[in-house]
PDB file of C-alpha atoms and ligand atoms in Angstrom:
ATOM      1  CA  MET A   1       0.000   0.000   0.000  1.00 60.00           C
ATOM      2  CA  ALA A   2       1.326   3.446  -0.895  1.00 87.00           C
ATOM      3  CA  ARG A   3       1.602   5.642   2.161  1.00 97.00           C
ATOM      4  CA  THR A   4       2.141   9.369   1.532  1.00 98.00           C
ATOM      5  CA  PRO A   5       5.336  10.361   3.348  1.00 98.00           C
ATOM      6  CA  VAL A   6       4.794  12.873   6.137  1.00 98.00           C
ATOM      7  CA  ILE A   7       7.684  15.131   7.147  1.00 98.00           C
ATOM      8  CA  VAL A   8       7.121  17.428  10.102  1.00 98.00           C
ATOM      9  CA  GLY A   9       9.402  19.955  11.758  1.00 98.00           C
ATOM     10  CA  ASN A  10       9.284  20.003  15.544  1.00 98.00           C
ATOM     11  CA  TRP A  11      10.678  23.426  16.338  1.00 98.00           C
ATOM     12  CA  LYS A  12      10.714  22.695  20.088  1.00 98.00           C
ATOM     13  CA  MET A  13      11.284  25.846  22.210  1.00 98.00           C
ATOM     14  CA  ASN A  14      12.932  27.811  19.400  1.00 98.00           C
ATOM     15  CA  LEU A  15      12.137  30.790  17.164  1.00 98.00           C
ATOM     16  CA  THR A  16      10.244  33.891  18.194  1.00 97.00           C
ATOM     17  CA  ARG A  17       7.681  35.425  15.869  1.00 97.00           C
ATOM     18  CA  SER A  18       9.891  37.332  13.461  1.00 98.00           C
ATOM     19  CA  ALA A  19      12.368  34.462  13.012  1.00 98.00           C
ATOM     20  CA  ALA A  20       9.457  32.061  12.540  1.00 98.00           C
ATOM     21  CA  ALA A  21       7.923  34.328   9.887  1.00 98.00           C
ATOM     22  CA  ASP A  22      11.227  34.471   7.997  1.00 98.00           C
ATOM     23  CA  LEU A  23      11.552  30.694   8.085  1.00 98.00           C
ATOM     24  CA  VAL A  24       7.972  30.084   6.981  1.00 98.00           C
ATOM     25  CA  ASN A  25       8.333  32.501   4.064  1.00 98.00           C
ATOM     26  CA  ALA A  26      11.554  30.813   2.976  1.00 98.00           C
ATOM     27  CA  LEU A  27       9.902  27.379   3.204  1.00 98.00           C
ATOM     28  CA  ARG A  28       6.874  28.492   1.190  1.00 98.00           C
ATOM     29  CA  ALA A  29       9.074  29.803  -1.585  1.00 97.00           C
ATOM     30  CA  LYS A  30      10.712  26.394  -1.999  1.00 97.00           C
ATOM     31  CA  LEU A  31       8.079  23.877  -0.917  1.00 97.00           C
ATOM     32  CA  ASP A  32       4.748  25.109  -2.235  1.00 93.00           C
ATOM     33  CA  GLY A  33       5.099  22.995  -5.365  1.00 92.00           C
ATOM     34  CA  VAL A  34       5.638  19.736  -3.451  1.00 95.00           C
ATOM     35  CA  ARG A  35       2.648  17.442  -3.887  1.00 93.00           C
ATOM     36  CA  ASP A  36       3.920  13.967  -3.028  1.00 96.00           C
ATOM     37  CA  VAL A  37       4.956  14.647   0.574  1.00 98.00           C
ATOM     38  CA  GLU A  38       2.757  15.870   3.406  1.00 98.00           C
ATOM     39  CA  ILE A  39       4.618  18.724   5.126  1.00 98.00           C
ATOM     40  CA  GLY A  40       4.120  20.229   8.571  1.00 98.00           C
ATOM     41  CA  VAL A  41       5.728  22.559  11.079  1.00 98.00           C
ATOM     42  CA  CYS A  42       5.062  22.605  14.809  1.00 98.00           C
ATOM     43  CA  PRO A  43       6.159  25.909  16.377  1.00 98.00           C
ATOM     44  CA  VAL A  44       5.773  26.940  19.993  1.00 98.00           C
ATOM     45  CA  ALA A  45       2.142  27.719  20.743  1.00 97.00           C
ATOM     46  CA  THR A  46       2.656  31.491  21.008  1.00 97.00           C
ATOM     47  CA  VAL A  47       3.914  31.618  17.420  1.00 98.00           C
ATOM     48  CA  ILE A  48       1.093  29.605  15.845  1.00 98.00           C
ATOM     49  CA  PRO A  49      -1.304  32.555  15.410  1.00 98.00           C
ATOM     50  CA  SER A  50       1.299  34.585  13.543  1.00 97.00           C
ATOM     51  CA  ILE A  51       2.458  31.867  11.154  1.00 98.00           C
ATOM     52  CA  ALA A  52      -0.998  30.408  10.420  1.00 98.00           C
ATOM     53  CA  PRO A  53      -1.976  33.257   8.056  1.00 98.00           C
ATOM     54  CA  LEU A  54       1.449  33.103   6.385  1.00 98.00           C
ATOM     55  CA  LEU A  55       0.857  29.429   5.582  1.00 97.00           C
ATOM     56  CA  ALA A  56      -2.716  29.877   4.322  1.00 96.00           C
ATOM     57  CA  GLY A  57      -3.118  28.291   0.907  1.00 94.00           C
ATOM     58  CA  SER A  58       0.315  26.675   1.024  1.00 95.00           C
ATOM     59  CA  ALA A  59       1.362  23.021   0.999  1.00 94.00           C
ATOM     60  CA  ILE A  60       2.666  23.378   4.558  1.00 98.00           C
ATOM     61  CA  ARG A  61       0.399  22.559   7.475  1.00 98.00           C
ATOM     62  CA  HIS A  62       0.970  23.553  11.058  1.00 98.00           C
ATOM     63  CA  GLY A  63       0.538  21.923  14.409  1.00 98.00           C
ATOM     64  CA  ALA A  64       1.321  22.074  18.111  1.00 98.00           C
ATOM     65  CA  GLN A  65       3.882  20.313  20.293  1.00 98.00           C
ATOM     66  CA  ASN A  66       1.388  19.002  22.826  1.00 98.00           C
ATOM     67  CA  VAL A  67      -2.324  19.017  23.686  1.00 98.00           C
ATOM     68  CA  HIS A  68      -4.164  18.573  26.969  1.00 98.00           C
ATOM     69  CA  TRP A  69      -6.575  15.693  27.520  1.00 98.00           C
ATOM     70  CA  GLU A  70      -9.428  17.873  28.793  1.00 98.00           C
ATOM     71  CA  ASP A  71     -11.245  20.472  26.715  1.00 97.00           C
ATOM     72  CA  SER A  72     -11.116  23.224  29.355  1.00 97.00           C
ATOM     73  CA  GLY A  73     -10.686  23.732  33.087  1.00 98.00           C
ATOM     74  CA  ALA A  74      -8.198  24.356  35.855  1.00 98.00           C
ATOM     75  CA  PHE A  75      -5.028  23.126  34.130  1.00 98.00           C
ATOM     76  CA  THR A  76      -2.538  25.983  34.419  1.00 98.00           C
ATOM     77  CA  GLY A  77      -0.131  26.196  31.516  1.00 97.00           C
ATOM     78  CA  GLU A  78      -1.939  23.713  29.276  1.00 98.00           C
ATOM     79  CA  ILE A  79      -3.685  24.104  25.913  1.00 98.00           C
ATOM     80  CA  SER A  80      -6.734  22.173  24.736  1.00 98.00           C
ATOM     81  CA  GLY A  81      -7.537  20.588  21.427  1.00 98.00           C
ATOM     82  CA  GLU A  82     -10.358  23.058  20.881  1.00 98.00           C
ATOM     83  CA  MET A  83      -7.894  25.945  21.286  1.00 98.00           C
ATOM     84  CA  LEU A  84      -5.517  24.402  18.757  1.00 98.00           C
ATOM     85  CA  ARG A  85      -8.348  23.679  16.361  1.00 98.00           C
ATOM     86  CA  GLU A  86      -9.253  27.367  16.557  1.00 97.00           C
ATOM     87  CA  LEU A  87      -5.723  28.178  15.340  1.00 98.00           C
ATOM     88  CA  GLY A  88      -6.131  25.935  12.309  1.00 98.00           C
ATOM     89  CA  CYS A  89      -3.756  23.256  13.562  1.00 98.00           C
ATOM     90  CA  THR A  90      -3.527  19.941  11.728  1.00 98.00           C
ATOM     91  CA  TYR A  91      -1.169  18.112  14.122  1.00 98.00           C
ATOM     92  CA  ALA A  92      -0.512  17.728  17.817  1.00 98.00           C
ATOM     93  CA  ILE A  93       2.711  15.979  18.812  1.00 98.00           C
ATOM     94  CA  VAL A  94       2.193  13.861  21.941  1.00 98.00           C
ATOM     95  CA  GLY A  95       4.546  11.802  24.059  1.00 98.00           C
ATOM     96  CA  HIS A  96       7.761  13.353  22.812  1.00 98.00           C
ATOM     97  CA  SER A  97      10.699  11.979  24.784  1.00 98.00           C
ATOM     98  CA  GLU A  98      11.469  15.468  26.109  1.00 97.00           C
ATOM     99  CA  ARG A  99       7.949  15.572  27.568  1.00 98.00           C
ATOM    100  CA  ARG A 100       8.439  12.094  29.002  1.00 97.00           C
ATOM    101  CA  GLN A 101      11.882  12.914  30.404  1.00 96.00           C
ATOM    102  CA  TYR A 102      11.382  16.424  31.798  1.00 97.00           C
ATOM    103  CA  PHE A 103       7.645  16.573  32.435  1.00 97.00           C
ATOM    104  CA  GLY A 104       6.817  13.064  33.559  1.00 97.00           C
ATOM    105  CA  GLU A 105       4.529  12.056  30.685  1.00 97.00           C
ATOM    106  CA  THR A 106       3.405   8.456  30.906  1.00 98.00           C
ATOM    107  CA  ASP A 107       1.962   6.216  28.202  1.00 98.00           C
ATOM    108  CA  ALA A 108      -1.454   6.503  29.857  1.00 98.00           C
ATOM    109  CA  ARG A 109      -1.308  10.313  29.650  1.00 98.00           C
ATOM    110  CA  VAL A 110      -0.046  10.210  26.083  1.00 98.00           C
ATOM    111  CA  ASN A 111      -2.987   7.949  25.264  1.00 98.00           C
ATOM    112  CA  GLN A 112      -5.411  10.510  26.726  1.00 98.00           C
ATOM    113  CA  ARG A 113      -3.727  13.430  24.991  1.00 98.00           C
ATOM    114  CA  ALA A 114      -3.819  11.645  21.643  1.00 98.00           C
ATOM    115  CA  LYS A 115      -7.510  10.848  22.119  1.00 98.00           C
ATOM    116  CA  ALA A 116      -8.200  14.514  22.856  1.00 98.00           C
ATOM    117  CA  ALA A 117      -6.421  15.431  19.615  1.00 98.00           C
ATOM    118  CA  LEU A 118      -8.722  13.083  17.706  1.00 98.00           C
ATOM    119  CA  ARG A 119     -11.806  14.623  19.347  1.00 98.00           C
ATOM    120  CA  TRP A 120     -10.817  17.944  17.819  1.00 98.00           C
ATOM    121  CA  ASP A 121      -9.894  16.571  14.426  1.00 98.00           C
ATOM    122  CA  LEU A 122      -6.189  16.987  15.020  1.00 98.00           C
ATOM    123  CA  THR A 123      -3.756  14.320  13.862  1.00 98.00           C
ATOM    124  CA  PRO A 124      -1.834  13.117  16.899  1.00 98.00           C
ATOM    125  CA  ILE A 125       1.815  12.381  16.201  1.00 99.00           C
ATOM    126  CA  ILE A 126       2.476   9.793  18.899  1.00 99.00           C
ATOM    127  CA  CYS A 127       6.156   9.484  19.818  1.00 98.00           C
ATOM    128  CA  VAL A 128       7.893   6.429  21.223  1.00 98.00           C
ATOM    129  CA  GLY A 129      11.524   5.443  21.579  1.00 98.00           C
ATOM    130  CA  GLU A 130      14.106   3.819  23.821  1.00 98.00           C
ATOM    131  CA  THR A 131      16.981   5.361  25.767  1.00 96.00           C
ATOM    132  CA  LEU A 132      20.611   4.435  25.141  1.00 95.00           C
ATOM    133  CA  GLU A 133      20.631   2.380  28.316  1.00 95.00           C
ATOM    134  CA  GLU A 134      17.599   0.403  27.156  1.00 97.00           C
ATOM    135  CA  ARG A 135      19.123  -0.193  23.721  1.00 96.00           C
ATOM    136  CA  GLU A 136      22.406  -1.354  25.192  1.00 94.00           C
ATOM    137  CA  ALA A 137      20.521  -3.730  27.469  1.00 97.00           C
ATOM    138  CA  GLY A 138      18.873  -5.257  24.382  1.00 97.00           C
ATOM    139  CA  LYS A 139      15.451  -3.980  25.449  1.00 98.00           C
ATOM    140  CA  THR A 140      14.580  -1.757  22.476  1.00 97.00           C
ATOM    141  CA  LEU A 141      11.766  -3.845  21.036  1.00 97.00           C
ATOM    142  CA  GLU A 142      10.344  -4.595  24.469  1.00 98.00           C
ATOM    143  CA  VAL A 143      10.326  -0.914  25.508  1.00 98.00           C
ATOM    144  CA  VAL A 144       8.891   0.397  22.255  1.00 98.00           C
ATOM    145  CA  GLY A 145       6.318  -2.400  22.193  1.00 98.00           C
ATOM    146  CA  ARG A 146       5.201  -1.504  25.700  1.00 98.00           C
ATOM    147  CA  GLN A 147       4.932   2.185  24.785  1.00 98.00           C
ATOM    148  CA  ILE A 148       2.846   1.409  21.699  1.00 98.00           C
ATOM    149  CA  ARG A 149       0.500  -0.855  23.677  1.00 98.00           C
ATOM    150  CA  GLY A 150       0.095   1.769  26.418  1.00 98.00           C
ATOM    151  CA  CYS A 151      -0.401   4.711  24.094  1.00 98.00           C
ATOM    152  CA  LEU A 152      -2.999   2.861  22.014  1.00 98.00           C
ATOM    153  CA  GLU A 153      -4.807   0.869  24.688  1.00 98.00           C
ATOM    154  CA  GLY A 154      -8.558   1.044  24.182  1.00 98.00           C
ATOM    155  CA  TRP A 155      -8.261   2.457  20.663  1.00 98.00           C
ATOM    156  CA  SER A 156     -10.301   1.289  17.691  1.00 98.00           C
ATOM    157  CA  ALA A 157      -8.754   0.679  14.283  1.00 98.00           C
ATOM    158  CA  GLU A 158     -10.716   3.672  12.961  1.00 98.00           C
ATOM    159  CA  GLU A 159      -9.098   5.912  15.559  1.00 98.00           C
ATOM    160  CA  LEU A 160      -5.624   4.576  14.880  1.00 98.00           C
ATOM    161  CA  LYS A 161      -5.993   5.265  11.153  1.00 97.00           C
ATOM    162  CA  LYS A 162      -6.248   8.986  11.974  1.00 98.00           C
ATOM    163  CA  ALA A 163      -2.934   9.043  13.863  1.00 98.00           C
ATOM    164  CA  VAL A 164       0.721   9.153  12.887  1.00 98.00           C
ATOM    165  CA  LEU A 165       3.357   7.312  14.923  1.00 98.00           C
ATOM    166  CA  ALA A 166       6.934   8.492  15.369  1.00 98.00           C
ATOM    167  CA  TYR A 167       9.828   6.278  16.410  1.00 98.00           C
ATOM    168  CA  GLU A 168      12.444   8.511  17.993  1.00 98.00           C
ATOM    169  CA  PRO A 169      15.298   6.728  19.750  1.00 98.00           C
ATOM    170  CA  VAL A 170      16.204   9.058  22.622  1.00 97.00           C
ATOM    171  CA  TRP A 171      19.945   8.569  22.039  1.00 96.00           C
ATOM    172  CA  ALA A 172      19.587   9.912  18.486  1.00 95.00           C
ATOM    173  CA  ILE A 173      17.739  13.120  19.386  1.00 94.00           C
ATOM    174  CA  GLY A 174      19.842  16.256  19.088  1.00 90.00           C
ATOM    175  CA  THR A 175      23.033  14.221  19.258  1.00 90.00           C
ATOM    176  CA  GLY A 176      23.937  14.060  15.572  1.00 85.00           C
ATOM    177  CA  LYS A 177      23.946  10.290  16.063  1.00 87.00           C
ATOM    178  CA  THR A 178      21.264   8.889  13.737  1.00 89.00           C
ATOM    179  CA  ALA A 179      19.981   5.352  13.937  1.00 91.00           C
ATOM    180  CA  THR A 180      21.224   3.475  10.902  1.00 96.00           C
ATOM    181  CA  PRO A 181      18.501   2.813   8.340  1.00 97.00           C
ATOM    182  CA  GLU A 182      18.660  -0.865   9.374  1.00 97.00           C
ATOM    183  CA  GLN A 183      18.286  -0.091  13.086  1.00 97.00           C
ATOM    184  CA  ALA A 184      15.315   2.178  12.396  1.00 98.00           C
ATOM    185  CA  GLN A 185      13.707  -0.283   9.969  1.00 98.00           C
ATOM    186  CA  GLU A 186      13.940  -3.094  12.523  1.00 98.00           C
ATOM    187  CA  VAL A 187      11.901  -1.093  15.044  1.00 98.00           C
ATOM    188  CA  HIS A 188       9.439   0.235  12.459  1.00 98.00           C
ATOM    189  CA  ALA A 189       8.789  -3.301  11.207  1.00 98.00           C
ATOM    190  CA  MET A 190       8.252  -4.487  14.783  1.00 98.00           C
ATOM    191  CA  ILE A 191       5.759  -1.664  15.384  1.00 98.00           C
ATOM    192  CA  ARG A 192       3.842  -2.514  12.210  1.00 98.00           C
ATOM    193  CA  GLY A 193       3.826  -6.171  13.181  1.00 98.00           C
ATOM    194  CA  LEU A 194       2.477  -5.291  16.617  1.00 98.00           C
ATOM    195  CA  LEU A 195      -0.253  -3.121  15.066  1.00 98.00           C
ATOM    196  CA  THR A 196      -1.255  -6.083  12.889  1.00 98.00           C
ATOM    197  CA  GLU A 197      -1.574  -8.161  16.029  1.00 98.00           C
ATOM    198  CA  LEU A 198      -3.411  -5.502  18.081  1.00 98.00           C
ATOM    199  CA  PHE A 199      -5.638  -4.203  15.260  1.00 98.00           C
ATOM    200  CA  ASP A 200      -5.573  -5.735  11.782  1.00 98.00           C
ATOM    201  CA  ALA A 201      -3.312  -5.948   8.749  1.00 98.00           C
ATOM    202  CA  ASP A 202      -5.139  -3.242   6.760  1.00 97.00           C
ATOM    203  CA  THR A 203      -4.824  -0.747   9.584  1.00 98.00           C
ATOM    204  CA  ALA A 204      -1.190  -1.634  10.212  1.00 98.00           C
ATOM    205  CA  GLN A 205      -0.408  -1.160   6.519  1.00 98.00           C
ATOM    206  CA  ALA A 206      -2.237   2.168   6.356  1.00 98.00           C
ATOM    207  CA  ILE A 207      -0.616   3.840   9.341  1.00 98.00           C
ATOM    208  CA  ARG A 208       2.378   6.080   8.793  1.00 98.00           C
ATOM    209  CA  ILE A 209       5.403   5.694  11.052  1.00 98.00           C
ATOM    210  CA  GLN A 210       7.920   8.530  11.082  1.00 98.00           C
ATOM    211  CA  TYR A 211      11.523   8.223  12.160  1.00 98.00           C
ATOM    212  CA  GLY A 212      13.019  11.014  14.264  1.00 97.00           C
ATOM    213  CA  GLY A 213      16.494  11.635  15.658  1.00 97.00           C
ATOM    214  CA  SER A 214      19.171  13.674  13.868  1.00 96.00           C
ATOM    215  CA  VAL A 215      17.491  13.438  10.471  1.00 97.00           C
ATOM    216  CA  LYS A 216      19.531  15.592   8.090  1.00 97.00           C
ATOM    217  CA  PRO A 217      19.621  16.173   4.324  1.00 97.00           C
ATOM    218  CA  ASP A 218      22.485  13.682   3.992  1.00 96.00           C
ATOM    219  CA  ASN A 219      20.777  10.758   5.730  1.00 97.00           C
ATOM    220  CA  VAL A 220      17.112  11.278   4.851  1.00 98.00           C
ATOM    221  CA  LYS A 221      17.271   9.384   1.543  1.00 98.00           C
ATOM    222  CA  SER A 222      18.605   6.166   3.042  1.00 98.00           C
ATOM    223  CA  LEU A 223      16.104   6.312   5.909  1.00 98.00           C
ATOM    224  CA  MET A 224      13.167   6.981   3.587  1.00 98.00           C
ATOM    225  CA  ALA A 225      14.262   4.085   1.360  1.00 98.00           C
ATOM    226  CA  GLN A 226      13.345   1.636   4.127  1.00 98.00           C
ATOM    227  CA  PRO A 227      10.006  -0.111   3.541  1.00 98.00           C
ATOM    228  CA  ASP A 228       8.460   0.773   6.906  1.00 98.00           C
ATOM    229  CA  ILE A 229       9.746   4.341   7.290  1.00 98.00           C
ATOM    230  CA  ASP A 230       7.059   6.721   6.096  1.00 98.00           C
ATOM    231  CA  GLY A 231       8.381  10.092   7.050  1.00 98.00           C
ATOM    232  CA  ALA A 232      10.451  12.062   9.495  1.00 98.00           C
ATOM    233  CA  LEU A 233       9.964  14.115  12.626  1.00 98.00           C
ATOM    234  CA  VAL A 234      12.751  16.655  12.468  1.00 98.00           C
ATOM    235  CA  GLY A 235      14.175  18.830  15.222  1.00 98.00           C
ATOM    236  CA  GLY A 236      17.352  20.824  14.591  1.00 97.00           C
ATOM    237  CA  ALA A 237      17.309  20.560  10.800  1.00 98.00           C
ATOM    238  CA  SER A 238      13.754  21.937  10.664  1.00 98.00           C
ATOM    239  CA  LEU A 239      14.919  25.323  11.966  1.00 98.00           C
ATOM    240  CA  LYS A 240      16.827  26.205   8.816  1.00 98.00           C
ATOM    241  CA  ALA A 241      15.235  26.407   5.370  1.00 98.00           C
ATOM    242  CA  GLU A 242      18.455  25.309   3.690  1.00 98.00           C
ATOM    243  CA  GLN A 243      18.232  22.028   5.626  1.00 98.00           C
ATOM    244  CA  PHE A 244      14.487  21.433   5.856  1.00 98.00           C
ATOM    245  CA  VAL A 245      13.859  22.093   2.141  1.00 98.00           C
ATOM    246  CA  PRO A 246      16.211  19.369   0.797  1.00 98.00           C
ATOM    247  CA  LEU A 247      14.987  17.058   3.512  1.00 97.00           C
ATOM    248  CA  VAL A 248      11.369  17.387   2.327  1.00 98.00           C
ATOM    249  CA  ARG A 249      12.538  17.150  -1.277  1.00 97.00           C
ATOM    250  CA  PHE A 250      14.386  13.907  -0.502  1.00 97.00           C
ATOM    251  CA  ARG A 251      13.278  12.432  -3.823  1.00 93.00           C
ATOM    252  CA  ASP A 252      14.981  15.154  -5.930  1.00 90.00           C
TER     253      ASP A 252
HETATM  254  P1  13P B 301      16.722  16.305  16.195  1.00 65.48           P
HETATM  255  O1  13P B 301      16.312  16.227  14.739  1.00 65.48           O
HETATM  256  O2  13P B 301      17.227  17.669  16.576  1.00 65.48           O
HETATM  257  O3  13P B 301      17.594  15.191  16.590  1.00 65.48           O
HETATM  258  O4  13P B 301      15.352  16.139  17.044  1.00 65.48           O
HETATM  259  C1  13P B 301      14.500  15.102  16.745  1.00 65.48           C
HETATM  260  C2  13P B 301      13.234  15.289  17.472  1.00 65.48           C
HETATM  261  O5  13P B 301      13.203  15.197  18.693  1.00 65.48           O
HETATM  262  C3  13P B 301      12.034  15.619  16.712  1.00 65.48           C
HETATM  263  O6  13P B 301      10.901  15.545  17.482  1.00 65.48           O
END
């Protein structure tokens, strides 16, 4: 089954409004003609309202870096799906390893956040991935399998089809140390196999699984050539047009 590649920039806590506007304008100039890749950028929440109009009518969608599981209420510092919907968001990243590591996100919370995204017609990008310690202990498949089960517990196949998964080995994030295409493919294939078991083969074949962790213009081609890698979630290289553009245009 042909899955449209999805390449999304996770800007993390970078770029204020004017820098974000410059980047978005540079991306539009080079990416508006791209039709065979789904493209997204996820700025900090305060920047979304200023870049949304700049992206109107373009091939580039925008999203948020998190979403709360409730629609409103006493949750200081959080943002709901309804609020993101109002800003025209397409995506909400959930369960990023930085959220797990620094803010105590658990699989159960990620599950709830992703469900809230679906309620508001946002595509959750659900992140999983092992630490270096877990990889070295030979526990990669076990850890990622457990995360997938926890994040998707209680989901229907119809719900899953509206999500995107992202495999991001923690040791590859921001380190310049990318998983080899073979290492990434092994985990992606395991995830797809698990989805076949938990849901069904059609759903598992339809779902897109991004790789994330030091994706750069010089390694994107070999990663995207793997049969179960359907896109990229990009940190550092998404902050510069001269890197993000060739990354999205990996087929050129
Ligand atoms: P880097 O591309 O900077 O390694 O970050 C990856 C990431 O965490 C994307 O969500």
